[in-house]
Structures are given as structure tokens and as C-alpha cells.
Amino acid sequence: MANNNIHEQIEKEREEARAVCSTEGATSADCAAAWDAVEELQAEASHQQVKEPKNSFEKYCDDNPDAAECRIYDD
């Protein structure tokens, strides 16, 4: 769900960048900043896709953090 939302945000930022560049000029600082915002969102979307899905044990520990097998002890 969040992944879908970020793609919508990217598309919105692209449209805004195109509008800024058409009014301010392709070499303007505002145009560059608008496209930088698009690139940052694309990088975030890529980063979210790289995350490994949780295995069964990790999901169990998320649901049962007090279970004996999920306890973490500091040295």
C-alpha cells in the first residue's frame, strides 16, 4: 500500500516538475530543484523494494515480543 502511494507521489512530482520547467525554463534553479525532488522519491521507492521480507520467525517475534525465543539480551 505504501509502495503504491509513493508511486502516486512520484507521478505528482513529475507533473509539477514539468510545469515548473515549462514556465521557468529548463535551465532554471527551480526546474533543477523540482527534478531533484522526483529523483529523491524514486530513490526512496527503490530503497523500499530492496528490503527483505520478514520470515516467519521475525513475524512471530513482532507479534510476541515477550516470548522466550524472541528475547534479546545485551552483553
Coordinates of C-alpha atoms in Angstrom, one line a residue:
M1 CA 0.0 0.0 0.0
A2 CA 2.7 2.5 0.9
N3 CA 4.6 1.5 -2.2
N4 CA 1.6 2.4 -4.3
N5 CA 1.4 5.8 -2.6
I6 CA 5.0 6.6 -3.3
H7 CA 4.5 5.9 -7.0
E8 CA 1.5 8.3 -7.0
Q9 CA 3.7 10.9 -5.3
I10 CA 6.4 10.4 -7.9
E11 CA 3.9 11.0 -10.7
K12 CA 2.6 14.1 -9.0
E13 CA 6.1 15.5 -8.6
R14 CA 6.9 14.7 -12.2
E15 CA 3.9 16.7 -13.4
E16 CA 4.9 19.6 -11.1
A17 CA 8.5 19.5 -12.4
R18 CA 7.3 19.6 -16.0
A19 CA 5.1 22.6 -15.2
V20 CA 7.9 24.4 -13.4
C21 CA 10.3 23.8 -16.2
S22 CA 7.9 24.9 -18.9
T23 CA 7.3 28.2 -17.1
E24 CA 10.7 28.9 -15.5
G25 CA 12.9 27.3 -18.2
A26 CA 14.7 24.1 -18.4
T27 CA 17.9 25.6 -17.1
S28 CA 16.4 27.4 -14.1
A29 CA 17.3 26.5 -10.5
D30 CA 13.6 25.9 -9.8
C31 CA 13.4 23.3 -12.6
A32 CA 16.5 21.6 -11.3
A33 CA 15.1 21.5 -7.7
A34 CA 11.8 20.1 -8.9
W35 CA 13.6 17.2 -10.7
D36 CA 15.8 16.6 -7.7
A37 CA 12.6 16.1 -5.7
V38 CA 11.5 13.5 -8.3
E39 CA 14.8 11.7 -8.1
E40 CA 14.7 11.6 -4.3
L41 CA 11.3 10.0 -4.3
Q42 CA 12.5 7.5 -6.9
A43 CA 15.4 6.6 -4.8
E44 CA 13.2 6.1 -1.8
A45 CA 10.9 3.8 -3.8
S46 CA 13.9 1.8 -4.9
H47 CA 15.1 1.5 -1.4
Q48 CA 11.8 0.2 -0.2
Q49 CA 11.8 -2.5 -2.8
V50 CA 15.2 -3.7 -1.7
K51 CA 14.1 -4.5 1.9
E52 CA 14.0 -8.3 2.5
P53 CA 10.6 -9.6 3.5
K54 CA 10.3 -10.8 7.1
N55 CA 10.5 -14.6 7.7
S56 CA 8.0 -16.5 9.9
F57 CA 10.2 -16.2 13.0
E58 CA 10.5 -12.4 12.6
K59 CA 6.8 -12.0 12.2
Y60 CA 6.2 -14.2 15.2
C61 CA 8.5 -12.1 17.3
D62 CA 6.9 -8.9 16.1
D63 CA 3.5 -10.3 17.4
N64 CA 5.0 -11.9 20.5
P65 CA 8.0 -9.7 21.7
D66 CA 7.9 -11.2 25.2
A67 CA 8.2 -14.8 24.0
A68 CA 11.3 -16.5 25.4
E69 CA 12.8 -17.3 22.0
C70 CA 12.4 -13.6 20.9
R71 CA 14.2 -12.0 23.9
I72 CA 17.4 -10.2 23.1
Y73 CA 20.0 -9.9 25.8
D74 CA 22.7 -7.3 26.0
D75 CA 26.2 -8.3 26.8

